[in-house]
Amino acid sequence: MKTHHNPKHNELSVREILEQYTRYWYLFIFGVIIAASLAFIYLRYTTVSYLSKGTIIIKDEKSDGGAEELAAFSNLGGFLSRFKSSKIENEIAIFKSKRIIKEVIIALDLNILYESVGTIKTTELYQYKPFQVQYLSINDSLGEPNRMIPKLYFEIENETQYKVYNESNSIEGVYTFGTKVDLPFGSITVIPNLDNATKFKSFISKTVSVSYRDVDKVAAVFQRSLNVANELNNSNVVVISMQSPVRSKAEDFINELVFQYNRDAIEDRGQVAKKTSDFIDSRLEIITKELDSVETNKESFKSSNRLTNIEAQAQLILENASDFEKRQFNVNTQIELANTMIDYMENSSNNDLLPSNIGIEGGDVSESVNNYNELVLQRNRLLKSSTAKNPVVVNVNDQIEEIRQNILNSLKNTTNSLKVSLRDLNFQESVLNSKLSKVPTNEKIYRGIERQQGIKEQLYLFLLQQREEAAISLAVTAPKAKVVDKAYSSSTPVSPKKSLIYLGSILAGLLVPFLFIYSRDLLNNKISNRRDIETGISNLNLIGEIPKLKKDEEQLIQLNDRSILAESFRILRTNLQYLFINKLENTHKSNTVFVTSTIKGEGKTFVAFNLALTLALTGKKVVLVGGDIRNPQLHRYLPRELQNQPGLTEFIMDASIKARDIASKSSENENLSIVLSGAIPPNPAELLMLDRTKQFFEELREDYDFVVVDTAPSMLVTDTILINKLADVTLYVFRANYTEKRLLEFVNDAIEDGRLLNVAGVLNNVSLSNFGYGNKYGYSYSDEKPSFKNRLFRR
């Protein structure tokens, strides 16, 4: 079939589009009320979350001068910038490490959850707990504690006794506070909290649940909720935050996290001091033995040679060489210290800390050693919460290897330089020795012994000083994280957001009815109003709309009827009369109206009968003909005694019958006569093609002012198409919410092809919300009380 479109009818105004939805205003109000109620219930019983945060500064003791001193090593390249950029990230990783979080959980007993069991909502107890459950022992054979230890429910009987049970009631009993209780999974002791007697009594007869959870899993939960961020660029300020339904719990967690971090950092720095102290002690033991040996040699030499004051003999030469001796002494001391450090580094691994502040001149080596130790400590802390393949650990290992090699190279270069200086000093010493050739040989030997003694004494005293400094550093260690703001919480919940929830519920309450109506209209393939017909059929004059009737309403128009049904047929009658006036070719006496439809069930018989009654109410003589000889329906509105009267088929078959002979007066109106369709013939189409059919209508026109014919459906059979040329007007009946939109194509094609002539449309079974007249414009057809909707929106 061909499809046709009328652009004028296809366009919907904004008002018409809105009316498609505003007519169901009560659905939107109901939807908003339901959605807002659900939002209220959700907010009433949903656990709210608060934001808790604390601020600290990661102190860096080497930030002032260390960078410049470290820059003195030209071969370190870009290590300094990489070290500074990754330092805060490394500290943040330690804060979020599972190892530190587990220590916090154990310190605060956060793996034991106390909850007050309500009728609908369960609330966590944290600040005040009516009692404390101590898990004394857990059977190892039971497996994982969080899986095998059941949740326990406690009910306080009085100040001395309590009842405990589990969900399966495999554990149940009444016990005394403070006593050891043996349960299937282990032993517990319950200690009452009687500090606040009023609060304790308020929990009597209430149910409190206690859950023992696995520390690792609880740590994983806190690890996901914890947020540690360096919010200020190029600074050491770190903000620690987390969301929790219990504000005091989150605040305690953050404060304890900072404490555990500082404790861990102090332990790390204590390891450096202890390592340095151990190194100094080992060197002191060696130097003490060497010093004892030198002093013993000096004593033996002086005793065997009977020497007392041999220095006076070379006083003049020695005064001239005093400056040289000091330089030679310092060079030997530095060589000894450098060789000691090189020997230690070559015999230790990358995992060992290096002794610091051992007296090597030049701040570059000392600063490098300090930075090396700091990197080793950072790497060890990271390995506690990650693997050696972690990119951060790999990066730190590379930095450790690089700076260790640089320190070793610097020490070797320093040693070589000192050896060159010592070689030069030795050369000068040979010159002086030549000048001292006149000094007794004993003096030379004795001076060498004293020089060795001085070196050992100087080194011994220096190591004693360094050991005291290391002991002080071990005893006094400042926290690494300085607290700027202790943990505090927001006064209002951050989740769920009430305004957002209510706004979303209102939008959902409006959207659901909208989608329902939109989907219903989108999936609806039935016509519902006159616009659907005007859109599907390009040249059809819709002259009437018949309202939908209730089950208990009268289907036939009565005398002096003021119902909306009667008024709609009066409108149809008036519009129909204008069609008759406009027919210039109308030359016969009366006007003939054929009433048809596309398929059965669209109400053509109902429309035909009421139209005939409406025309008869004007005083005109009207005859209603049952033109559907295949499936007659007109007899439904007639008394039983008239249902077997001869009709149209008998007139066509019997030439002796006159049209007036088969017309019966209707009991509904004296001006209305009815001609039934008659017996159902075997060949209805061929029967209607006979000349007697035309003669039948000509006789009726002579006797009646209006002839109304209830014909067969046009799409199902050809009967109406065959006799359509005998009608002055063909009323085509459509039924709202019954006739499919695709069937309009048949009507449109039949009109354009000329198979149906002088067609006008009637829309039957229209709901009041789609009705084009009457109450839609505030006019009442009856004395009925207006509906609540009409009274509410009356203007």
mmCIF file of C-alpha atoms in Angstrom, residues 11 24 34 59 146 175 204 407 453 536 546 572 593 695:
data_model
loop_
_atom_site.group_PDB
_atom_site.id
_atom_site.type_symbol
_atom_site.label_atom_id
_atom_site.label_comp_id
_atom_site.label_asym_id
_atom_site.label_seq_id
_atom_site.Cartn_x
_atom_site.Cartn_y
_atom_site.Cartn_z
ATOM 1 C CA GLU A 11 3.458 18.893 13.255
ATOM 2 C CA TYR A 24 -1.730 12.692 33.493
ATOM 3 C CA ILE A 34 6.653 7.972 46.030
ATOM 4 C CA LYS A 59 60.660 17.262 58.117
ATOM 5 C CA ASN A 146 37.433 -14.121 60.462
ATOM 6 C CA TYR A 175 27.916 -15.775 82.348
ATOM 7 C CA ILE A 204 20.489 -3.431 79.813
ATOM 8 C CA ILE A 407 81.393 7.683 47.588
ATOM 9 C CA GLN A 453 102.122 7.369 69.420
ATOM 10 C CA GLY A 536 -2.674 8.960 8.499
ATOM 11 C CA ILE A 546 -18.233 9.750 19.980
ATOM 12 C CA LEU A 572 -22.463 14.761 14.123
ATOM 13 C CA VAL A 593 -25.825 7.720 4.629
ATOM 14 C CA GLN A 695 -34.308 -0.209 -6.678
#
